[in-house]
Short mmCIF file of C-alpha atoms in Angstrom, two decimals:
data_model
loop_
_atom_site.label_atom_id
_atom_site.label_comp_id
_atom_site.label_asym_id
_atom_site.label_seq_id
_atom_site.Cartn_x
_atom_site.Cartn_y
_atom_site.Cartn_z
CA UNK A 1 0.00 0.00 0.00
CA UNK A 2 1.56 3.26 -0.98
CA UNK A 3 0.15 7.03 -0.06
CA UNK A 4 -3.55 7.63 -0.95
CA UNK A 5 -2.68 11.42 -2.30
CA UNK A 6 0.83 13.61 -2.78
CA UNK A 7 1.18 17.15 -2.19
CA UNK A 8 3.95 18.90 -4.13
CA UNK A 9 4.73 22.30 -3.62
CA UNK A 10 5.15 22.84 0.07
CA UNK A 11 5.33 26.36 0.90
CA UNK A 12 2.64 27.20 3.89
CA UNK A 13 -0.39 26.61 2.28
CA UNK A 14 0.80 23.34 0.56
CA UNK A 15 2.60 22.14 3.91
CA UNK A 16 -0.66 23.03 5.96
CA UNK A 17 -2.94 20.58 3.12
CA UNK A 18 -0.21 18.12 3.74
CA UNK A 19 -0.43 18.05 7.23
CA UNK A 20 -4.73 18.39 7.03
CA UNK A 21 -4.90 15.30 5.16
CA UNK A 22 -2.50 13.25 7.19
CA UNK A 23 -4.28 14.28 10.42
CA UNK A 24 -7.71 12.74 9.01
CA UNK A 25 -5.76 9.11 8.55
CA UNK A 26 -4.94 9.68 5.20
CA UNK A 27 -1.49 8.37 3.71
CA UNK A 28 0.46 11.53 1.86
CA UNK A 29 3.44 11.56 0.21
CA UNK A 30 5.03 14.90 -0.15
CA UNK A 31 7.27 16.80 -2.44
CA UNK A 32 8.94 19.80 -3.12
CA UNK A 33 11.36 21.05 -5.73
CA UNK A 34 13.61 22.39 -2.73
CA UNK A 35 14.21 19.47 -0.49
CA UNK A 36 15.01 21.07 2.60
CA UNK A 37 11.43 22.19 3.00
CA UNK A 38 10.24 18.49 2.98
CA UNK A 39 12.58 17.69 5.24
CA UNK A 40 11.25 20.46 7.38
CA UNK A 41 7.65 19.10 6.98
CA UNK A 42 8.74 15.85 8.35
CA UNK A 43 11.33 17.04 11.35
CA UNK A 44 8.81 19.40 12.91
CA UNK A 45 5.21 17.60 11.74
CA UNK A 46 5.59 14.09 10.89
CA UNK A 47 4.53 12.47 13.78
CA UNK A 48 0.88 14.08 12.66
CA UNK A 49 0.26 11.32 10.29
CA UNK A 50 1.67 8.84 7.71
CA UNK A 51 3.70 10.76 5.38
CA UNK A 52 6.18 9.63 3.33
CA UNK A 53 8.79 12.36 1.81
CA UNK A 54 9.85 12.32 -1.72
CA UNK A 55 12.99 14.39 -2.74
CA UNK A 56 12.34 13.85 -6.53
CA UNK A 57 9.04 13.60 -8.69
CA UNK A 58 9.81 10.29 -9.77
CA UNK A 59 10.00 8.99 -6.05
CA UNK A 60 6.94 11.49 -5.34
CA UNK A 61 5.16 9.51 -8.33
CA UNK A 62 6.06 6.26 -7.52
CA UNK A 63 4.72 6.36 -3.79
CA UNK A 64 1.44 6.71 -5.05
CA UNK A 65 -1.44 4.41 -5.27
CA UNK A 66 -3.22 3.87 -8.63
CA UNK A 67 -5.04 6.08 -10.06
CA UNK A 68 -2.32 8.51 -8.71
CA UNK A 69 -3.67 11.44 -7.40
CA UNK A 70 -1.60 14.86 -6.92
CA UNK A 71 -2.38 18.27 -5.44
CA UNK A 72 -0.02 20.85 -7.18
CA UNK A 73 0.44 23.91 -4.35
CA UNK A 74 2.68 26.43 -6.45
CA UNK A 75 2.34 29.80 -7.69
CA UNK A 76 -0.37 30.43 -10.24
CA UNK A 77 0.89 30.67 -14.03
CA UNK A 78 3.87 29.30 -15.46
CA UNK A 79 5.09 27.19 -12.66
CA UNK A 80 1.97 25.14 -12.93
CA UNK A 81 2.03 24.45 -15.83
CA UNK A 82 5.92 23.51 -15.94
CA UNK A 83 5.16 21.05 -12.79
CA UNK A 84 2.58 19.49 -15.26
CA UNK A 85 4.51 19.08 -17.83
CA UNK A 86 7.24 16.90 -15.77
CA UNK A 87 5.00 15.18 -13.99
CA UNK A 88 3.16 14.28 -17.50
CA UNK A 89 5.78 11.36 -18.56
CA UNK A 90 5.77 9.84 -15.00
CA UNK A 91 1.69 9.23 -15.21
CA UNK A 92 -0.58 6.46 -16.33
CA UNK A 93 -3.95 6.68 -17.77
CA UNK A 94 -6.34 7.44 -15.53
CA UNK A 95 -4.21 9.39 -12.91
CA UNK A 96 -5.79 12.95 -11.61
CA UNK A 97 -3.60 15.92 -10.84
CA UNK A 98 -5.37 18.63 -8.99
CA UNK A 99 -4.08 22.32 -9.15
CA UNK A 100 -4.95 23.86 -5.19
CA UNK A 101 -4.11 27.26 -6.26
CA UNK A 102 -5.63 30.45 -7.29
CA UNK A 103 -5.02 30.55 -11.25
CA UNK A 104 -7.30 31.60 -13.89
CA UNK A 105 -10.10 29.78 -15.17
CA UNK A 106 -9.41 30.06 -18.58
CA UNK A 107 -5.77 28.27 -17.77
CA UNK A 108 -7.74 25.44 -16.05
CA UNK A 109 -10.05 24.77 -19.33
CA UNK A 110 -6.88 24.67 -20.76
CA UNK A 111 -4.94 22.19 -18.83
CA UNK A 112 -8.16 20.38 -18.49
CA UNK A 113 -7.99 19.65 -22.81
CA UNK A 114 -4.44 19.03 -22.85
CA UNK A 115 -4.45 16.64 -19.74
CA UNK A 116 -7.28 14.85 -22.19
CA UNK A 117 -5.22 14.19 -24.79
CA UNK A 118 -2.82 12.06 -22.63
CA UNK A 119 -5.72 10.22 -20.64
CA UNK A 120 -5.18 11.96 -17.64
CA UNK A 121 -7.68 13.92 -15.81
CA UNK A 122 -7.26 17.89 -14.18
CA UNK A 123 -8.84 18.94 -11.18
CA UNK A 124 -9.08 22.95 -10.78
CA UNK A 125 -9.82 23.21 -6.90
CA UNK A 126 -10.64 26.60 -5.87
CA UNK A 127 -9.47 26.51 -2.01
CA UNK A 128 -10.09 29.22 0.37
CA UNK A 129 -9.59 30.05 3.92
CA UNK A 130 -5.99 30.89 4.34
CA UNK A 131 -3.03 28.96 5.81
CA UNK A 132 -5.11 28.43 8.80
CA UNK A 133 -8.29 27.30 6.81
CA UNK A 134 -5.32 24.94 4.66
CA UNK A 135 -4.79 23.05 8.36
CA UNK A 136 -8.06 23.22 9.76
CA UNK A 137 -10.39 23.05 7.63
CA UNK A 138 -10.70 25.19 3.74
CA UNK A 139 -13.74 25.64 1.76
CA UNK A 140 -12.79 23.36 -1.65
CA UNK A 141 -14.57 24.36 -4.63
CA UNK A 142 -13.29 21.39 -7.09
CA UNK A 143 -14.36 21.55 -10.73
CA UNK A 144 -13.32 19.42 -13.78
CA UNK A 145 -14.56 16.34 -15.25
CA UNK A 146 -16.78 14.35 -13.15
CA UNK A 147 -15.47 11.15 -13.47
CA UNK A 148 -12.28 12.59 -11.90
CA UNK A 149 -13.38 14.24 -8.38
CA UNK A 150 -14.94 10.68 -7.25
CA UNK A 151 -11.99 9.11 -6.41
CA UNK A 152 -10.54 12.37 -4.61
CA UNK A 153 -14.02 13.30 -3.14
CA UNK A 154 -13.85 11.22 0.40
CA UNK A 155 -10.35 13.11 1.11
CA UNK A 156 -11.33 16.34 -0.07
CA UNK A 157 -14.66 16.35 2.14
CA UNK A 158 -12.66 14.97 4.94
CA UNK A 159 -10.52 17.55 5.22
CA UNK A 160 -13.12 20.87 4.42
CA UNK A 161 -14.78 22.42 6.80
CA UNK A 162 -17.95 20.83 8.41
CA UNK A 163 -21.16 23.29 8.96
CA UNK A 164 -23.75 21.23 10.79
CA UNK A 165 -22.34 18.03 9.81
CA UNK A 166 -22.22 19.22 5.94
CA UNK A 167 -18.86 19.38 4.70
CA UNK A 168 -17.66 23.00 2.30
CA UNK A 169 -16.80 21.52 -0.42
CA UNK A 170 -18.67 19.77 -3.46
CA UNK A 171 -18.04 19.29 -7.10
CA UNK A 172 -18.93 22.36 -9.04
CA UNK A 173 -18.89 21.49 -12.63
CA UNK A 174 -16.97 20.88 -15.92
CA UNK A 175 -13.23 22.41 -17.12
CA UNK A 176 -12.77 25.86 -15.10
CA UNK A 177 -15.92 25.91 -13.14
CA UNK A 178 -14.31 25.20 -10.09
CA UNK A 179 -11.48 28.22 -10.40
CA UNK A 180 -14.25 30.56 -11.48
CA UNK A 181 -15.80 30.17 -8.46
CA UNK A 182 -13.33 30.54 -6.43
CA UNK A 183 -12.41 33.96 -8.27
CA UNK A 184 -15.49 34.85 -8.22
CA UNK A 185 -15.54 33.88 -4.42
CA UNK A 186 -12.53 36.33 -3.98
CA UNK A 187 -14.15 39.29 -5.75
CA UNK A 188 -16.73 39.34 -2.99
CA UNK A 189 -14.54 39.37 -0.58
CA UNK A 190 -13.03 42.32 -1.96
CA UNK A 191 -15.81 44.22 -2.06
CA UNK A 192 -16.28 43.03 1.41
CA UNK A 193 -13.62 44.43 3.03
CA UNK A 194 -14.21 47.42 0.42
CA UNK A 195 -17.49 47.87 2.67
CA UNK A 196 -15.78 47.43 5.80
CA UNK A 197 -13.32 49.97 5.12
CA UNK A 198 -15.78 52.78 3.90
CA UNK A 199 -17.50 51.79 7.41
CA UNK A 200 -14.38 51.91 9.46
CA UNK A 201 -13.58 55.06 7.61
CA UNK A 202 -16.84 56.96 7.81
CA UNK A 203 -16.69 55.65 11.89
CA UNK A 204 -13.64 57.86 12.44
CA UNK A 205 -13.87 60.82 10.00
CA UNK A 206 -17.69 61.63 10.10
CA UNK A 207 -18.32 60.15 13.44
CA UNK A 208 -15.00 60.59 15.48
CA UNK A 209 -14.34 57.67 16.81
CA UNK A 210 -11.51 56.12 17.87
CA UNK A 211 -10.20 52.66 16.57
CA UNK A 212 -10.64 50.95 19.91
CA UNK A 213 -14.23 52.58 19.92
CA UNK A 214 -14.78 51.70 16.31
CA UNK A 215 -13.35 47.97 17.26
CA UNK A 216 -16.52 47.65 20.34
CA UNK A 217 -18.68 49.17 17.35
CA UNK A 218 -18.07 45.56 15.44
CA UNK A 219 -17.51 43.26 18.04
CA UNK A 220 -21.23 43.74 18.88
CA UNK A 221 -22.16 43.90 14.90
CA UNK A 222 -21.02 40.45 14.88
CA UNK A 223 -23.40 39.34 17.29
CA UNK A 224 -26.37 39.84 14.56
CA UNK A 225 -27.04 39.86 11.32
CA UNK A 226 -23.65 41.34 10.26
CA UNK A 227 -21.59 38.27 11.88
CA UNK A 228 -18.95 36.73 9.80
CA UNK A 229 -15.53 36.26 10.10
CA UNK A 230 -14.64 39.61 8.33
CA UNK A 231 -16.33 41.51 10.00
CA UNK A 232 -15.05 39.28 13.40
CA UNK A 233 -11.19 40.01 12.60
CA UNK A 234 -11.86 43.92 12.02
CA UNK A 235 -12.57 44.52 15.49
CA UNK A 236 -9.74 42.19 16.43
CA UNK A 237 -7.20 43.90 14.18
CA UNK A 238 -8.50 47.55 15.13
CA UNK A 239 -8.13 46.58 19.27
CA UNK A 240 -4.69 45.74 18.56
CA UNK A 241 -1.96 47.82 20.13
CA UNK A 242 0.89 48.61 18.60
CA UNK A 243 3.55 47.57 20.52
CA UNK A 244 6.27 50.50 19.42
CA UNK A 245 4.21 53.50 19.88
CA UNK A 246 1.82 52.60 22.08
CA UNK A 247 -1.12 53.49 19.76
CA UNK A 248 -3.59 51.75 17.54
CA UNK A 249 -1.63 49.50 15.40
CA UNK A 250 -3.80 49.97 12.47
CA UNK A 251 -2.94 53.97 12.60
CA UNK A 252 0.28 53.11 11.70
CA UNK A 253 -0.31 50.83 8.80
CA UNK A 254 0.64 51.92 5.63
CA UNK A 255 -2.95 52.96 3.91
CA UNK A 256 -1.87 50.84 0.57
CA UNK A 257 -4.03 48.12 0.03
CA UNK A 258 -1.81 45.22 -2.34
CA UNK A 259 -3.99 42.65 -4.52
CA UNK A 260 -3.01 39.80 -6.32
CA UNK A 261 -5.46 39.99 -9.35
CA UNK A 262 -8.01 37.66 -8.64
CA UNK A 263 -10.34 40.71 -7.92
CA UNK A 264 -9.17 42.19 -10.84
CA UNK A 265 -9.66 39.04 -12.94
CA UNK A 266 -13.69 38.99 -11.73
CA UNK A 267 -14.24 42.95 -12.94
CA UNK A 268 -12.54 41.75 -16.01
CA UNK A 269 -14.58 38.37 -16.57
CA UNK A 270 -17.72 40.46 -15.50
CA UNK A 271 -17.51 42.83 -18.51
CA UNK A 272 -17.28 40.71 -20.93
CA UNK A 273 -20.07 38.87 -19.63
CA UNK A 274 -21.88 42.18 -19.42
CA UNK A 275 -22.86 41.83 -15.73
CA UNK A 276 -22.38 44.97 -14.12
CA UNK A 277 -20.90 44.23 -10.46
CA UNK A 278 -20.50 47.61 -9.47
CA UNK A 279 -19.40 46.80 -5.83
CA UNK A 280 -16.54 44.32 -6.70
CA UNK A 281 -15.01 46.75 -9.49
CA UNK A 282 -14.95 49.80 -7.23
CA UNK A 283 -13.09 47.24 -4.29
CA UNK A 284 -10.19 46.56 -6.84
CA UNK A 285 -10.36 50.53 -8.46
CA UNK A 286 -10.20 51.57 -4.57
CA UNK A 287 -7.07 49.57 -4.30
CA UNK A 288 -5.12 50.97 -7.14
CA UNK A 289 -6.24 54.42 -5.91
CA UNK A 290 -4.70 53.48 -2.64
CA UNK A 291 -1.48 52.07 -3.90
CA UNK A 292 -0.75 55.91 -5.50
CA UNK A 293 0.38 56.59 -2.35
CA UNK A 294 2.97 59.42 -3.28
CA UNK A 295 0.58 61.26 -5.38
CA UNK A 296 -2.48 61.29 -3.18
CA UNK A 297 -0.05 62.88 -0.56
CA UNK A 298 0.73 65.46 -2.84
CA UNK A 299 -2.97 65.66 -4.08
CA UNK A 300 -3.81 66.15 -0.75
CA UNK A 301 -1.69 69.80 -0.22
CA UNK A 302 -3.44 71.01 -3.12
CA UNK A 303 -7.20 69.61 -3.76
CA UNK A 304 -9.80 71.47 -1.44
CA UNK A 305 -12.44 69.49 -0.01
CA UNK A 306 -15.42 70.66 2.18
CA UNK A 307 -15.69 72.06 5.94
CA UNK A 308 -14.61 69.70 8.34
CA UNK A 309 -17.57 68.18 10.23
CA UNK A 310 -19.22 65.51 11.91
CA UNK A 311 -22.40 63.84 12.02
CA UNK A 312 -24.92 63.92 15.17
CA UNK A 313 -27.85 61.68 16.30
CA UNK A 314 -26.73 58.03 16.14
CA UNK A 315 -24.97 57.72 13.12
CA UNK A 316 -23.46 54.28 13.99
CA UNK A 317 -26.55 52.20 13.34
CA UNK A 318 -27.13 53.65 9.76
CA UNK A 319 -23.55 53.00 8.94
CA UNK A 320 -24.42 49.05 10.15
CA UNK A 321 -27.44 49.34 8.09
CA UNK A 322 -25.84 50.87 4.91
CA UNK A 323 -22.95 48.24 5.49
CA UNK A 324 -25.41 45.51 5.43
CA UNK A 325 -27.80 46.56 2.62
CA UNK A 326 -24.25 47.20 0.41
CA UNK A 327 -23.37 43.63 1.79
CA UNK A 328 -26.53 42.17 -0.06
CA UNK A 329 -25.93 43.81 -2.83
CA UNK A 330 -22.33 42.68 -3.53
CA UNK A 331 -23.06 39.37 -2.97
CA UNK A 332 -26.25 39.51 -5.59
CA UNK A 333 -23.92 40.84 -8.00
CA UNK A 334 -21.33 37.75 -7.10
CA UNK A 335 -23.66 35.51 -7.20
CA UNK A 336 -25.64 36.71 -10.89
CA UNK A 337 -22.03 36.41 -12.53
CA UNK A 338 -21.33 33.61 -11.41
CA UNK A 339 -24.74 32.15 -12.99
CA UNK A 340 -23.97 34.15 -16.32
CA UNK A 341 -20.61 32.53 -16.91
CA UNK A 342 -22.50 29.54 -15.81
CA UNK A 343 -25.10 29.51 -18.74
CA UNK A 344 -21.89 30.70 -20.82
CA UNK A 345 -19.73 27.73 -20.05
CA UNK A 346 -21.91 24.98 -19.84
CA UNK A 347 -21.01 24.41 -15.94
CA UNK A 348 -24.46 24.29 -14.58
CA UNK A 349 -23.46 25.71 -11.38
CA UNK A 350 -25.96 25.27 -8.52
CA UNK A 351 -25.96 28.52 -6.44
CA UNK A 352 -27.19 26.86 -3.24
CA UNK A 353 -24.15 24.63 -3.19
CA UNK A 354 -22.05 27.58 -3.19
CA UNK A 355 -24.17 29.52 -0.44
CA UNK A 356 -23.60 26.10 1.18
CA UNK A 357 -20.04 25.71 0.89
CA UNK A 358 -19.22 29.17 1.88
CA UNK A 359 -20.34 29.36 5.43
CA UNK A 360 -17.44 27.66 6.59
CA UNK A 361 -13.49 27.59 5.82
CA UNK A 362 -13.71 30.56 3.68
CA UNK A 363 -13.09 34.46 3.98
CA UNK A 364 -16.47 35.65 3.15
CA UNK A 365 -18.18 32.92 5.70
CA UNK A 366 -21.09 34.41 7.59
CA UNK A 367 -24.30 33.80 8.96
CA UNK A 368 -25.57 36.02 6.09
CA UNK A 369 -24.68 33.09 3.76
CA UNK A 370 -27.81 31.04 5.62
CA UNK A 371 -29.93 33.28 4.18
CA UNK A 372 -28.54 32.94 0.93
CA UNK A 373 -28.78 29.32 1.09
CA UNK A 374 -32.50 29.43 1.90
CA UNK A 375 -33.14 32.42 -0.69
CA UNK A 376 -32.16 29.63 -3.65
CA UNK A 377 -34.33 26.69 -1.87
CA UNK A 378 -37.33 29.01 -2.21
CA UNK A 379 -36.35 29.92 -5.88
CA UNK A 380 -33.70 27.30 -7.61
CA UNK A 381 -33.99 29.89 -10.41
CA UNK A 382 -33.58 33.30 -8.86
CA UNK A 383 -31.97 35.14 -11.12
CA UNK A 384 -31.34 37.81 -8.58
CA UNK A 385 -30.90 38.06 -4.89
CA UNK A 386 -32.39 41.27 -4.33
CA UNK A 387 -36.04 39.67 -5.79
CA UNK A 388 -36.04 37.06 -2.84
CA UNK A 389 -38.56 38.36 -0.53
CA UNK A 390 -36.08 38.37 2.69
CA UNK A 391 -33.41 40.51 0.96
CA UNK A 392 -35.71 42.75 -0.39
CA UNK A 393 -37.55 43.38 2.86
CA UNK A 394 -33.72 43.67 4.32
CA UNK A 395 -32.86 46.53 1.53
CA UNK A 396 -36.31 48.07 1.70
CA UNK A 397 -35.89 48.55 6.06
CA UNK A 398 -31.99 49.63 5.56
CA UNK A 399 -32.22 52.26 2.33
CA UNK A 400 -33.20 55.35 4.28
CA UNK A 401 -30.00 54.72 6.77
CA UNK A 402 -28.18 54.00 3.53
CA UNK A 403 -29.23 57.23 1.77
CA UNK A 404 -28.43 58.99 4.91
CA UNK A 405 -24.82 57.54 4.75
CA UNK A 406 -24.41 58.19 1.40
CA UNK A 407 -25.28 61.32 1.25
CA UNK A 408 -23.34 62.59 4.46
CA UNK A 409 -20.29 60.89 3.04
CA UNK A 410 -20.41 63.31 -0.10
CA UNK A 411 -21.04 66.05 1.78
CA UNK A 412 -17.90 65.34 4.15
CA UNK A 413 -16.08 64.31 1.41
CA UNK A 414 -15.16 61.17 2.84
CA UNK A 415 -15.03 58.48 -0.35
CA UNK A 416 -17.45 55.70 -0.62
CA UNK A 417 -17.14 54.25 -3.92
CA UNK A 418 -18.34 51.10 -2.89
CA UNK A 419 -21.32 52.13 -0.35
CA UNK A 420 -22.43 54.56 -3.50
CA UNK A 421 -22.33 52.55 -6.25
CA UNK A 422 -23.73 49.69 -4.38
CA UNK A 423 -26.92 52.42 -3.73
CA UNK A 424 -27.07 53.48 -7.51
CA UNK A 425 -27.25 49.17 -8.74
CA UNK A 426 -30.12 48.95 -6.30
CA UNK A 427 -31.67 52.39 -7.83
CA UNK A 428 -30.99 51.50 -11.47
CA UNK A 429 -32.36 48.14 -10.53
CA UNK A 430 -35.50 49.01 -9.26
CA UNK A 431 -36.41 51.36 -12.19
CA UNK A 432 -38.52 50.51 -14.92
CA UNK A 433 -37.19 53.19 -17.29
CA UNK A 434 -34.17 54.44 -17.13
CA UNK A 435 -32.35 56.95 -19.08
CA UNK A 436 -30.42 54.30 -21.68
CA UNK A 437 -32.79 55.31 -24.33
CA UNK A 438 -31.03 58.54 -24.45
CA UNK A 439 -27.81 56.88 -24.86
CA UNK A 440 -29.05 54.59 -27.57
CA UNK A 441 -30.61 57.72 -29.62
CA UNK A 442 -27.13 59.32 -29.27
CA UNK A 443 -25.46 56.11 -30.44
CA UNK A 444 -28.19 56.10 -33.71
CA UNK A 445 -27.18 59.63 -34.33
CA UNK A 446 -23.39 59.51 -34.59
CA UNK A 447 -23.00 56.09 -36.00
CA UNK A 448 -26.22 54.54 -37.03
CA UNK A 449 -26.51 51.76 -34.65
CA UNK A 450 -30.53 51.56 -34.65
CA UNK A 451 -32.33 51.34 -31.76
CA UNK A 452 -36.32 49.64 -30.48
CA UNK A 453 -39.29 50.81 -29.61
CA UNK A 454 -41.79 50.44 -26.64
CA UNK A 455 -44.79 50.14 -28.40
CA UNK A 456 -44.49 48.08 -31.10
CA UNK A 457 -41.57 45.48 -32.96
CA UNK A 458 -38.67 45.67 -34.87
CA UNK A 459 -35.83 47.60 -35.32
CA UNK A 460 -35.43 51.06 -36.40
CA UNK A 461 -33.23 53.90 -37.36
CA UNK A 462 -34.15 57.71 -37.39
CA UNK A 463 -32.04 59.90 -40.77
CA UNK A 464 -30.53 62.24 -38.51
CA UNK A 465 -28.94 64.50 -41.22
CA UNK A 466 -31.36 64.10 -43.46
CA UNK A 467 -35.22 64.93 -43.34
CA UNK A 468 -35.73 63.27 -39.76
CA UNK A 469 -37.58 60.23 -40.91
CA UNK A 470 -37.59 57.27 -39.24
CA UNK A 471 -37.35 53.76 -41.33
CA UNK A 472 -37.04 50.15 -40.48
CA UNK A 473 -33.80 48.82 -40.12
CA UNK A 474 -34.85 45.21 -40.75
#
């Protein structure tokens, strides 16, 4: 009997999967291109489990049961695809490699094809929850062919998160399915801590609190409908002290938010699917904003803004209302792309499973996600969150706090980008008529490109510079 799965690639998140799987009694052999981090895993963890170190890929392969099956943990991009083509040559038909990182979907229906053509099956397993979440328990969003997560489904539900007994993790669907997700997944969460941030900031600049008062503000948020474990680490990370100056650690944190593209990657995928999530798109624009560090410190010497003010009357509890009525929104615009590239691709992506799947191991978990869950059990079809009675009741009670927010935000001139354009989706939502039939007559005016009517078929096109008329474009 050799080892039921190998890990290869054993930086932190690959060493913590390692270690996950060995602690639920599974056999993993382990392998990295550097062998003194192997032999690292073993000296200080291998009395966790049965693991069995492999300093070369063809000892890696050849400690592996039949059909082999191999969790790549490396950097996105070339190096996976450079560990899959060496690993290639060592396989047999039937054998199931399984990428654990965050690369792009459109690399995994890749690498899903090739692997085809030498009778081997790909696994794109979106994993989230961290290096913690690796060890303790991720959310595992695994798509690819069918046929090819059976025989790695009882380890990969071992070893997720449980939620009432239910384990996070499930097969998604087809090729990239699984990696979509999971990007999609991460866009949320950007426009979750987007949210979060506006909240923190409006907190201290329009209400004048201080980040140990602002930290009580969402320890007891998390005791109702806001709890999650975002919102959970914010007051953690804004009670902490900082130990050289005595002060609020998080004053003294650079104000540059990094990203490593998967946000970017879901504003990008959302466009050309024409789904308009506003809230994840500002998240990732508010990052690059934040990164110009240099010239917002300049901009800042020079750009007026208004009086300085603050707020009065209890501000606080519209902020937690406009936070969670932006919150809603986000996640229906998460959750409607991830059902357009669904219908695009083929995946048939069930949106339950993912409300499911999410309310443990992952970032965005959150009671919240309950709600989610039961919103798609009422309505398998929903095409939108904000139609499910619940959420719309939710918006409806929250929208005058969130107006209120808004609009004292712009007149402070403290940013919200995400708060506001999370207010205008709901507004342009709502409306029957909106003012894109001034757009489209301005489109058939410079450049012809027709336009329909309300009250009766076909398409049409007015002669502008001519006499005025309007004729049928069919």
């Amino acid at each position: 009997m050799g080892s039921q799965i190998g890990v290869t690639g054993l930086a932190v998140m690959g060493q913590n999967l390692a270690r996950n799987i060995a602690r639920h009694g599974f056999p993993v052999a382990v392998h990295n291109r550097t062998e003194s981090r192997t032999k690292q895993l073993i000296e200080h963890h291998g009395d966790e489990g049965d693991f069995t170190p492999a300093y070369s890929l063809e000892e890696f392969v050849a400690a592996l049961d039949r059909p082999r099956r191999i969790i790549i943990m490396v950097k996105a991009g070339a190096p996976v695809d450079a560990v899959i083509k060496d690993l290639i040559p060592l396989l047999d038909a039937g054998d199931i490699i399984i990428d654990g990182g965050n690369s792009h979907y459109a690399d995994t229906r890749r690498r899903v094809a090739e692997l085809a053509e030498h009778d081997l099956h790909f696994v794109g397993a979106g994993i989230s929850g961290g290096e913690e979440g690796a060890l303790l328990g991720p959310s595992i969003m695994p798509g690819g062919p069918r046929e090819a997560y059976a025989p790695v489904e009882p380890i990969l539900t071992a070893i997720a998160a449980q939620v009432d007994g239910t384990p996070c993790c499930a097969y998604i669907g087809p090729d990239g399915a699984g990696h979509y997700v999971k990007m999609a997944h991460n866009g949320i969460e950007y426009a979750d801590m987007q949210l979060i941030a506006e909240a923190y900031d409006l907190l201290t600049h329009a209400a004048g609190l201080s980040a140990p008062e602002i930290a009580r503000v969402f320890e007891q948020w998390n005791e109702g409908d806001l709890e999650s474990f975002l919102i959970e680490i914010t007051a953690k990370v804004l009670a902490h002290t900082d130990e050289t100056t005595g002060g609020p650690l998080v004053d003294v944190i650079l104000d540059e938010a990094e990203q490593k593209g998967t946000g970017r990657w879901t504003s990008q995928s959302a466009l050309e699917l024409g789904v308009p999530v506003t809230a994840i798109t500002e998240a990732v624009f508010a990052r690059a904003l934040s990164a110009r560090k240099d010239e917002r410190t300049k901009a800042s010497k020079i750009l007026p803004g208004p009086s300085a003010g603050q707020v009065e009357g209890d501000f606080v509890d519209a902020v937690r209302d406009a936070l969670y009525a932006s919150k809603v929104v986000a996640y229906a615009q998460g959750f409607e792309q991830i059902r357009a590239a669904s219908d695009e691709y083929g995946w048939d992506v069930e949106p339950g499973t993912l409300a499911t799947i999410w309310r443990g191991g992952c970032i965005i978990r959150a009671r919240f996600l309950d709600r989610i869950k039961d919103a798609y059990d009422r309505d398998p079809e929903l095409s939108n969150l904000l139609l499910d009675d619940y959420f719309r009741d939710a918006v409806a009670g929250a929208q005058d706090a969130w107006r209120k927010v808004v609009r004292t935000a712009v007149e402070l001139g403290v940013p919200t980008p995400a708060f506001s354009s999370a207010l205008a989706y709901y507004d342009g939502f709502r409306r029957e008529r909106g003012p894109a039939s001034l757009i489209q007559g301005l489109r058939d005016f410079f450049g012809a490109h027709t336009y329909r009517r309300t009250d009766r078929e076909g398409v049409f096109h007015t002669l502008w510079s001519e006499d005025g008329r309007e004729v049928s474009a069919d």
